[in-house]
Amino acid sequence: MKTINLKSNGIGRYTDVSPFIIADNKLEIKVGLPNLHGEFFLVAENNGKAFKKTLSRLEPVILEGLTAGELQTEVQHYLKGELIKTYQIEPLILKEVNGSLSATPEIISLQAQITALNNTFADLEEELSKKLNALIRFAYKDYQNNVYLSGGSFGDFIKEFGFELTDEEIKSIKGV
């Protein structure tokens, strides 16, 4: 059973945000309801299939027949038959692997993707820096030896072409 904590402002989150298995394509959910009068309903949608379940403070609700995709969920608060508040809940990303359905809260999924992208970006940045330094090293050698260029010092080369380099990059380019 998964428990959801509602927030009056913001998005409701699962108390345990780690990925989990959904056995028999059924998800049992308990919602921590606010201490207010009225009726509460869990409204969900998964690949076009809609669910609307009455919530109780004591009993969990069960969503059956879930499939791979996204599970959008919200809690609706009614008072005297009128909708007075909607609580948004963090979506679940549902994946099916070898016939088993697993779920990951969307925010955790996005954080993992951001971490992976940041690592890739750092690797690409390092690789690009090495290639750029090699290209600048080649250009400096040509600057020194080419009769059509002024052939001054490394400082002149940097100034003339507008490079802004760190001390580490300068050492790398000079081959120190």
mmCIF file with all atom_site columns, C-alpha atoms in Angstrom:
data_model
loop_
_atom_site.group_PDB
_atom_site.id
_atom_site.type_symbol
_atom_site.label_atom_id
_atom_site.label_alt_id
_atom_site.label_comp_id
_atom_site.label_asym_id
_atom_site.label_entity_id
_atom_site.label_seq_id
_atom_site.pdbx_PDB_ins_code
_atom_site.Cartn_x
_atom_site.Cartn_y
_atom_site.Cartn_z
_atom_site.occupancy
_atom_site.B_iso_or_equiv
_atom_site.pdbx_formal_charge
_atom_site.auth_seq_id
_atom_site.auth_comp_id
_atom_site.auth_asym_id
_atom_site.auth_atom_id
_atom_site.pdbx_PDB_model_num
ATOM 1   C CA . MET A 1 1   ? 0.000   0.000  0.000   1.00 0.00 ? 1   MET A CA 1
ATOM 2   C CA . LYS A 1 2   ? 1.244   3.491  -0.902  1.00 0.00 ? 2   LYS A CA 1
ATOM 3   C CA . THR A 1 3   ? 0.407   6.514  1.208   1.00 0.00 ? 3   THR A CA 1
ATOM 4   C CA . ILE A 1 4   ? -0.054  10.020 -0.152  1.00 0.00 ? 4   ILE A CA 1
ATOM 5   C CA . ASN A 1 5   ? 0.299   13.164 1.922   1.00 0.00 ? 5   ASN A CA 1
ATOM 6   C CA . LEU A 1 6   ? -1.829  16.016 0.609   1.00 0.00 ? 6   LEU A CA 1
ATOM 7   C CA . LYS A 1 7   ? -0.646  19.614 0.700   1.00 0.00 ? 7   LYS A CA 1
ATOM 8   C CA . SER A 1 8   ? -3.061  22.531 0.782   1.00 0.00 ? 8   SER A CA 1
ATOM 9   C CA . ASN A 1 9   ? -0.740  24.465 -1.523  1.00 0.00 ? 9   ASN A CA 1
ATOM 10  C CA . GLY A 1 10  ? 1.491   22.503 -3.858  1.00 0.00 ? 10  GLY A CA 1
ATOM 11  C CA . ILE A 1 11  ? 1.535   18.945 -5.046  1.00 0.00 ? 11  ILE A CA 1
ATOM 12  C CA . GLY A 1 12  ? 0.687   15.897 -2.918  1.00 0.00 ? 12  GLY A CA 1
ATOM 13  C CA . ARG A 1 13  ? 3.584   13.457 -2.664  1.00 0.00 ? 13  ARG A CA 1
ATOM 14  C CA . TYR A 1 14  ? 3.962   9.760  -1.895  1.00 0.00 ? 14  TYR A CA 1
ATOM 15  C CA . THR A 1 15  ? 5.473   9.202  1.544   1.00 0.00 ? 15  THR A CA 1
ATOM 16  C CA . ASP A 1 16  ? 7.912   6.685  0.036   1.00 0.00 ? 16  ASP A CA 1
ATOM 17  C CA . VAL A 1 17  ? 9.212   8.081  -3.251  1.00 0.00 ? 17  VAL A CA 1
ATOM 18  C CA . SER A 1 18  ? 11.337  5.096  -4.214  1.00 0.00 ? 18  SER A CA 1
ATOM 19  C CA . PRO A 1 19  ? 10.305  3.066  -7.299  1.00 0.00 ? 19  PRO A CA 1
ATOM 20  C CA . PHE A 1 20  ? 8.015   0.117  -6.521  1.00 0.00 ? 20  PHE A CA 1
ATOM 21  C CA . ILE A 1 21  ? 6.357   -2.908 -8.124  1.00 0.00 ? 21  ILE A CA 1
ATOM 22  C CA . ILE A 1 22  ? 2.618   -2.946 -8.841  1.00 0.00 ? 22  ILE A CA 1
ATOM 23  C CA . ALA A 1 23  ? 1.439   -6.523 -8.309  1.00 0.00 ? 23  ALA A CA 1
ATOM 24  C CA . ASP A 1 24  ? -1.341  -7.811 -10.600 1.00 0.00 ? 24  ASP A CA 1
ATOM 25  C CA . ASN A 1 25  ? -1.694  -4.310 -12.095 1.00 0.00 ? 25  ASN A CA 1
ATOM 26  C CA . LYS A 1 26  ? -3.418  -3.144 -8.868  1.00 0.00 ? 26  LYS A CA 1
ATOM 27  C CA . LEU A 1 27  ? -2.333  -0.180 -6.798  1.00 0.00 ? 27  LEU A CA 1
ATOM 28  C CA . GLU A 1 28  ? -3.562  0.203  -3.228  1.00 0.00 ? 28  GLU A CA 1
ATOM 29  C CA . ILE A 1 29  ? -3.504  3.841  -2.075  1.00 0.00 ? 29  ILE A CA 1
ATOM 30  C CA . LYS A 1 30  ? -4.147  5.421  1.323   1.00 0.00 ? 30  LYS A CA 1
ATOM 31  C CA . VAL A 1 31  ? -4.581  9.194  1.327   1.00 0.00 ? 31  VAL A CA 1
ATOM 32  C CA . GLY A 1 32  ? -3.864  11.287 4.405   1.00 0.00 ? 32  GLY A CA 1
ATOM 33  C CA . LEU A 1 33  ? -6.982  13.445 4.290   1.00 0.00 ? 33  LEU A CA 1
ATOM 34  C CA . PRO A 1 34  ? -7.207  16.855 5.937   1.00 0.00 ? 34  PRO A CA 1
ATOM 35  C CA . ASN A 1 35  ? -9.446  17.151 8.992   1.00 0.00 ? 35  ASN A CA 1
ATOM 36  C CA . LEU A 1 36  ? -12.278 18.905 7.129   1.00 0.00 ? 36  LEU A CA 1
ATOM 37  C CA . HIS A 1 37  ? -15.984 18.234 6.631   1.00 0.00 ? 37  HIS A CA 1
ATOM 38  C CA . GLY A 1 38  ? -17.247 16.889 3.340   1.00 0.00 ? 38  GLY A CA 1
ATOM 39  C CA . GLU A 1 39  ? -16.564 14.026 0.966   1.00 0.00 ? 39  GLU A CA 1
ATOM 40  C CA . PHE A 1 40  ? -13.260 13.240 -0.697  1.00 0.00 ? 40  PHE A CA 1
ATOM 41  C CA . PHE A 1 41  ? -12.788 11.404 -3.988  1.00 0.00 ? 41  PHE A CA 1
ATOM 42  C CA . LEU A 1 42  ? -9.645  10.059 -5.616  1.00 0.00 ? 42  LEU A CA 1
ATOM 43  C CA . VAL A 1 43  ? -9.870  10.830 -9.339  1.00 0.00 ? 43  VAL A CA 1
ATOM 44  C CA . ALA A 1 44  ? -7.273  9.201  -11.585 1.00 0.00 ? 44  ALA A CA 1
ATOM 45  C CA . GLU A 1 45  ? -6.569  8.567  -15.269 1.00 0.00 ? 45  GLU A CA 1
ATOM 46  C CA . ASN A 1 46  ? -4.284  5.981  -16.837 1.00 0.00 ? 46  ASN A CA 1
ATOM 47  C CA . ASN A 1 47  ? -4.112  5.745  -20.649 1.00 0.00 ? 47  ASN A CA 1
ATOM 48  C CA . GLY A 1 48  ? -7.682  6.921  -21.119 1.00 0.00 ? 48  GLY A CA 1
ATOM 49  C CA . LYS A 1 49  ? -9.092  4.763  -18.323 1.00 0.00 ? 49  LYS A CA 1
ATOM 50  C CA . ALA A 1 50  ? -10.733 6.923  -15.648 1.00 0.00 ? 50  ALA A CA 1
ATOM 51  C CA . PHE A 1 51  ? -11.131 6.075  -11.966 1.00 0.00 ? 51  PHE A CA 1
ATOM 52  C CA . LYS A 1 52  ? -13.212 7.809  -9.321  1.00 0.00 ? 52  LYS A CA 1
ATOM 53  C CA . LYS A 1 53  ? -13.122 6.300  -5.836  1.00 0.00 ? 53  LYS A CA 1
ATOM 54  C CA . THR A 1 54  ? -14.627 7.534  -2.586  1.00 0.00 ? 54  THR A CA 1
ATOM 55  C CA . LEU A 1 55  ? -11.926 8.079  0.016   1.00 0.00 ? 55  LEU A CA 1
ATOM 56  C CA . SER A 1 56  ? -12.152 7.054  3.634   1.00 0.00 ? 56  SER A CA 1
ATOM 57  C CA . ARG A 1 57  ? -9.886  8.029  6.499   1.00 0.00 ? 57  ARG A CA 1
ATOM 58  C CA . LEU A 1 58  ? -9.591  4.341  7.448   1.00 0.00 ? 58  LEU A CA 1
ATOM 59  C CA . GLU A 1 59  ? -9.685  2.259  4.253   1.00 0.00 ? 59  GLU A CA 1
ATOM 60  C CA . PRO A 1 60  ? -7.356  2.440  1.245   1.00 0.00 ? 60  PRO A CA 1
ATOM 61  C CA . VAL A 1 61  ? -8.669  2.520  -2.332  1.00 0.00 ? 61  VAL A CA 1
ATOM 62  C CA . ILE A 1 62  ? -7.571  0.102  -5.045  1.00 0.00 ? 62  ILE A CA 1
ATOM 63  C CA . LEU A 1 63  ? -6.954  1.078  -8.662  1.00 0.00 ? 63  LEU A CA 1
ATOM 64  C CA . GLU A 1 64  ? -7.142  -2.020 -10.892 1.00 0.00 ? 64  GLU A CA 1
ATOM 65  C CA . GLY A 1 65  ? -6.221  -2.656 -14.517 1.00 0.00 ? 65  GLY A CA 1
ATOM 66  C CA . LEU A 1 66  ? -3.303  -0.225 -14.665 1.00 0.00 ? 66  LEU A CA 1
ATOM 67  C CA . THR A 1 67  ? -1.069  -0.272 -17.746 1.00 0.00 ? 67  THR A CA 1
ATOM 68  C CA . ALA A 1 68  ? 2.307   1.202  -18.705 1.00 0.00 ? 68  ALA A CA 1
ATOM 69  C CA . GLY A 1 69  ? 2.180   4.973  -19.130 1.00 0.00 ? 69  GLY A CA 1
ATOM 70  C CA . GLU A 1 70  ? 1.370   7.777  -16.744 1.00 0.00 ? 70  GLU A CA 1
ATOM 71  C CA . LEU A 1 71  ? -1.060  7.723  -13.839 1.00 0.00 ? 71  LEU A CA 1
ATOM 72  C CA . GLN A 1 72  ? -2.485  11.204 -13.213 1.00 0.00 ? 72  GLN A CA 1
ATOM 73  C CA . THR A 1 73  ? -4.217  11.558 -9.849  1.00 0.00 ? 73  THR A CA 1
ATOM 74  C CA . GLU A 1 74  ? -5.985  14.197 -7.810  1.00 0.00 ? 74  GLU A CA 1
ATOM 75  C CA . VAL A 1 75  ? -8.195  14.361 -4.746  1.00 0.00 ? 75  VAL A CA 1
ATOM 76  C CA . GLN A 1 76  ? -11.438 16.300 -4.999  1.00 0.00 ? 76  GLN A CA 1
ATOM 77  C CA . HIS A 1 77  ? -13.096 17.713 -1.885  1.00 0.00 ? 77  HIS A CA 1
ATOM 78  C CA . TYR A 1 78  ? -16.869 18.165 -2.040  1.00 0.00 ? 78  TYR A CA 1
ATOM 79  C CA . LEU A 1 79  ? -19.060 19.891 0.507   1.00 0.00 ? 79  LEU A CA 1
ATOM 80  C CA . LYS A 1 80  ? -22.856 19.592 0.166   1.00 0.00 ? 80  LYS A CA 1
ATOM 81  C CA . GLY A 1 81  ? -22.393 18.182 -3.337  1.00 0.00 ? 81  GLY A CA 1
ATOM 82  C CA . GLU A 1 82  ? -20.245 21.073 -4.562  1.00 0.00 ? 82  GLU A CA 1
ATOM 83  C CA . LEU A 1 83  ? -16.540 20.816 -5.474  1.00 0.00 ? 83  LEU A CA 1
ATOM 84  C CA . ILE A 1 84  ? -14.698 23.199 -3.159  1.00 0.00 ? 84  ILE A CA 1
ATOM 85  C CA . LYS A 1 85  ? -11.044 22.168 -3.552  1.00 0.00 ? 85  LYS A CA 1
ATOM 86  C CA . THR A 1 86  ? -8.826  19.987 -5.730  1.00 0.00 ? 86  THR A CA 1
ATOM 87  C CA . TYR A 1 87  ? -5.540  18.575 -4.448  1.00 0.00 ? 87  TYR A CA 1
ATOM 88  C CA . GLN A 1 88  ? -3.037  17.696 -7.180  1.00 0.00 ? 88  GLN A CA 1
ATOM 89  C CA . ILE A 1 89  ? -0.932  14.564 -6.631  1.00 0.00 ? 89  ILE A CA 1
ATOM 90  C CA . GLU A 1 90  ? 2.439   13.781 -8.125  1.00 0.00 ? 90  GLU A CA 1
ATOM 91  C CA . PRO A 1 91  ? 1.983   11.620 -11.249 1.00 0.00 ? 91  PRO A CA 1
ATOM 92  C CA . LEU A 1 92  ? 3.379   8.094  -11.379 1.00 0.00 ? 92  LEU A CA 1
ATOM 93  C CA . ILE A 1 93  ? 5.385   6.851  -14.346 1.00 0.00 ? 93  ILE A CA 1
ATOM 94  C CA . LEU A 1 94  ? 4.338   3.220  -14.960 1.00 0.00 ? 94  LEU A CA 1
ATOM 95  C CA . LYS A 1 95  ? 6.701   0.930  -16.863 1.00 0.00 ? 95  LYS A CA 1
ATOM 96  C CA . GLU A 1 96  ? 6.160   -2.661 -17.910 1.00 0.00 ? 96  GLU A CA 1
ATOM 97  C CA . VAL A 1 97  ? 9.184   -4.953 -18.107 1.00 0.00 ? 97  VAL A CA 1
ATOM 98  C CA . ASN A 1 98  ? 8.766   -8.684 -18.736 1.00 0.00 ? 98  ASN A CA 1
ATOM 99  C CA . GLY A 1 99  ? 5.098   -8.536 -17.781 1.00 0.00 ? 99  GLY A CA 1
ATOM 100 C CA . SER A 1 100 ? 5.701   -6.785 -14.447 1.00 0.00 ? 100 SER A CA 1
ATOM 101 C CA . LEU A 1 101 ? 4.491   -3.260 -13.856 1.00 0.00 ? 101 LEU A CA 1
ATOM 102 C CA . SER A 1 102 ? 6.625   -0.867 -11.832 1.00 0.00 ? 102 SER A CA 1
ATOM 103 C CA . ALA A 1 103 ? 5.958   2.716  -10.769 1.00 0.00 ? 103 ALA A CA 1
ATOM 104 C CA . THR A 1 104 ? 8.199   5.684  -10.139 1.00 0.00 ? 104 THR A CA 1
ATOM 105 C CA . PRO A 1 105 ? 6.953   9.012  -8.807  1.00 0.00 ? 105 PRO A CA 1
ATOM 106 C CA . GLU A 1 106 ? 7.479   11.553 -11.602 1.00 0.00 ? 106 GLU A CA 1
ATOM 107 C CA . ILE A 1 107 ? 9.584   14.007 -9.585  1.00 0.00 ? 107 ILE A CA 1
ATOM 108 C CA . ILE A 1 108 ? 12.089  11.261 -8.673  1.00 0.00 ? 108 ILE A CA 1
ATOM 109 C CA . SER A 1 109 ? 12.129  10.115 -12.308 1.00 0.00 ? 109 SER A CA 1
ATOM 110 C CA . LEU A 1 110 ? 12.830  13.664 -13.474 1.00 0.00 ? 110 LEU A CA 1
ATOM 111 C CA . GLN A 1 111 ? 15.563  14.125 -10.869 1.00 0.00 ? 111 GLN A CA 1
ATOM 112 C CA . ALA A 1 112 ? 17.285  10.949 -12.121 1.00 0.00 ? 112 ALA A CA 1
ATOM 113 C CA . GLN A 1 113 ? 17.066  12.214 -15.694 1.00 0.00 ? 113 GLN A CA 1
ATOM 114 C CA . ILE A 1 114 ? 18.514  15.585 -14.663 1.00 0.00 ? 114 ILE A CA 1
ATOM 115 C CA . THR A 1 115 ? 21.415  13.867 -12.889 1.00 0.00 ? 115 THR A CA 1
ATOM 116 C CA . ALA A 1 116 ? 22.123  11.723 -15.958 1.00 0.00 ? 116 ALA A CA 1
ATOM 117 C CA . LEU A 1 117 ? 21.986  14.783 -18.229 1.00 0.00 ? 117 LEU A CA 1
ATOM 118 C CA . ASN A 1 118 ? 24.293  16.744 -15.926 1.00 0.00 ? 118 ASN A CA 1
ATOM 119 C CA . ASN A 1 119 ? 26.816  13.875 -15.965 1.00 0.00 ? 119 ASN A CA 1
ATOM 120 C CA . THR A 1 120 ? 26.630  13.670 -19.761 1.00 0.00 ? 120 THR A CA 1
ATOM 121 C CA . PHE A 1 121 ? 27.000  17.431 -20.028 1.00 0.00 ? 121 PHE A CA 1
ATOM 122 C CA . ALA A 1 122 ? 30.083  17.397 -17.771 1.00 0.00 ? 122 ALA A CA 1
ATOM 123 C CA . ASP A 1 123 ? 31.668  14.613 -19.869 1.00 0.00 ? 123 ASP A CA 1
ATOM 124 C CA . LEU A 1 124 ? 30.920  16.473 -23.108 1.00 0.00 ? 124 LEU A CA 1
ATOM 125 C CA . GLU A 1 125 ? 32.230  19.726 -21.667 1.00 0.00 ? 125 GLU A CA 1
ATOM 126 C CA . GLU A 1 126 ? 35.519  18.055 -20.710 1.00 0.00 ? 126 GLU A CA 1
ATOM 127 C CA . GLU A 1 127 ? 35.860  16.399 -24.125 1.00 0.00 ? 127 GLU A CA 1
ATOM 128 C CA . LEU A 1 128 ? 35.065  19.649 -25.937 1.00 0.00 ? 128 LEU A CA 1
ATOM 129 C CA . SER A 1 129 ? 37.553  21.550 -23.797 1.00 0.00 ? 129 SER A CA 1
ATOM 130 C CA . LYS A 1 130 ? 40.334  19.100 -24.720 1.00 0.00 ? 130 LYS A CA 1
ATOM 131 C CA . LYS A 1 131 ? 39.505  19.359 -28.431 1.00 0.00 ? 131 LYS A CA 1
ATOM 132 C CA . LEU A 1 132 ? 39.282  23.152 -28.271 1.00 0.00 ? 132 LEU A CA 1
ATOM 133 C CA . ASN A 1 133 ? 42.641  23.359 -26.489 1.00 0.00 ? 133 ASN A CA 1
ATOM 134 C CA . ALA A 1 134 ? 44.196  21.178 -29.207 1.00 0.00 ? 134 ALA A CA 1
ATOM 135 C CA . LEU A 1 135 ? 42.738  23.434 -31.890 1.00 0.00 ? 135 LEU A CA 1
ATOM 136 C CA . ILE A 1 136 ? 44.013  26.572 -30.128 1.00 0.00 ? 136 ILE A CA 1
ATOM 137 C CA . ARG A 1 137 ? 47.446  24.911 -29.743 1.00 0.00 ? 137 ARG A CA 1
ATOM 138 C CA . PHE A 1 138 ? 47.500  24.258 -33.519 1.00 0.00 ? 138 PHE A CA 1
ATOM 139 C CA . ALA A 1 139 ? 46.394  27.854 -34.227 1.00 0.00 ? 139 ALA A CA 1
ATOM 140 C CA . TYR A 1 140 ? 49.116  29.252 -31.950 1.00 0.00 ? 140 TYR A CA 1
ATOM 141 C CA . LYS A 1 141 ? 51.813  27.205 -33.681 1.00 0.00 ? 141 LYS A CA 1
ATOM 142 C CA . ASP A 1 142 ? 50.550  28.465 -37.034 1.00 0.00 ? 142 ASP A CA 1
ATOM 143 C CA . TYR A 1 143 ? 50.484  32.015 -35.616 1.00 0.00 ? 143 TYR A CA 1
ATOM 144 C CA . GLN A 1 144 ? 54.139  31.714 -34.606 1.00 0.00 ? 144 GLN A CA 1
ATOM 145 C CA . ASN A 1 145 ? 55.380  30.199 -37.867 1.00 0.00 ? 145 ASN A CA 1
ATOM 146 C CA . ASN A 1 146 ? 53.134  31.708 -40.544 1.00 0.00 ? 146 ASN A CA 1
ATOM 147 C CA . VAL A 1 147 ? 54.759  34.657 -42.340 1.00 0.00 ? 147 VAL A CA 1
ATOM 148 C CA . TYR A 1 148 ? 51.354  36.182 -43.050 1.00 0.00 ? 148 TYR A CA 1
ATOM 149 C CA . LEU A 1 149 ? 50.499  36.417 -39.361 1.00 0.00 ? 149 LEU A CA 1
ATOM 150 C CA . SER A 1 150 ? 52.288  38.689 -36.886 1.00 0.00 ? 150 SER A CA 1
ATOM 151 C CA . GLY A 1 151 ? 53.908  35.778 -35.011 1.00 0.00 ? 151 GLY A CA 1
ATOM 152 C CA . GLY A 1 152 ? 54.159  37.404 -31.589 1.00 0.00 ? 152 GLY A CA 1
ATOM 153 C CA . SER A 1 153 ? 54.090  35.941 -28.099 1.00 0.00 ? 153 SER A CA 1
ATOM 154 C CA . PHE A 1 154 ? 51.344  33.781 -26.671 1.00 0.00 ? 154 PHE A CA 1
ATOM 155 C CA . GLY A 1 155 ? 49.960  36.848 -24.882 1.00 0.00 ? 155 GLY A CA 1
ATOM 156 C CA . ASP A 1 156 ? 49.798  38.700 -28.219 1.00 0.00 ? 156 ASP A CA 1
ATOM 157 C CA . PHE A 1 157 ? 48.061  35.693 -29.788 1.00 0.00 ? 157 PHE A CA 1
ATOM 158 C CA . ILE A 1 158 ? 45.424  35.614 -27.031 1.00 0.00 ? 158 ILE A CA 1
ATOM 159 C CA . LYS A 1 159 ? 44.811  39.370 -27.295 1.00 0.00 ? 159 LYS A CA 1
ATOM 160 C CA . GLU A 1 160 ? 44.673  39.433 -31.089 1.00 0.00 ? 160 GLU A CA 1
ATOM 161 C CA . PHE A 1 161 ? 42.070  36.655 -31.305 1.00 0.00 ? 161 PHE A CA 1
ATOM 162 C CA . GLY A 1 162 ? 40.117  37.585 -28.161 1.00 0.00 ? 162 GLY A CA 1
ATOM 163 C CA . PHE A 1 163 ? 40.553  34.350 -26.197 1.00 0.00 ? 163 PHE A CA 1
ATOM 164 C CA . GLU A 1 164 ? 39.623  34.330 -22.519 1.00 0.00 ? 164 GLU A CA 1
ATOM 165 C CA . LEU A 1 165 ? 41.538  31.402 -21.045 1.00 0.00 ? 165 LEU A CA 1
ATOM 166 C CA . THR A 1 166 ? 42.175  30.178 -17.515 1.00 0.00 ? 166 THR A CA 1
ATOM 167 C CA . ASP A 1 167 ? 45.714  29.553 -16.291 1.00 0.00 ? 167 ASP A CA 1
ATOM 168 C CA . GLU A 1 168 ? 45.051  25.798 -16.544 1.00 0.00 ? 168 GLU A CA 1
ATOM 169 C CA . GLU A 1 169 ? 43.900  26.127 -20.164 1.00 0.00 ? 169 GLU A CA 1
ATOM 170 C CA . ILE A 1 170 ? 46.977  28.239 -21.030 1.00 0.00 ? 170 ILE A CA 1
ATOM 171 C CA . LYS A 1 171 ? 49.285  25.571 -19.538 1.00 0.00 ? 171 LYS A CA 1
ATOM 172 C CA . SER A 1 172 ? 47.455  22.853 -21.491 1.00 0.00 ? 172 SER A CA 1
ATOM 173 C CA . ILE A 1 173 ? 47.711  24.779 -24.771 1.00 0.00 ? 173 ILE A CA 1
ATOM 174 C CA . LYS A 1 174 ? 51.395  25.578 -24.281 1.00 0.00 ? 174 LYS A CA 1
ATOM 175 C CA . GLY A 1 175 ? 51.983  21.895 -23.503 1.00 0.00 ? 175 GLY A CA 1
ATOM 176 C CA . VAL A 1 176 ? 53.309  22.589 -19.987 1.00 0.00 ? 176 VAL A CA 1
#
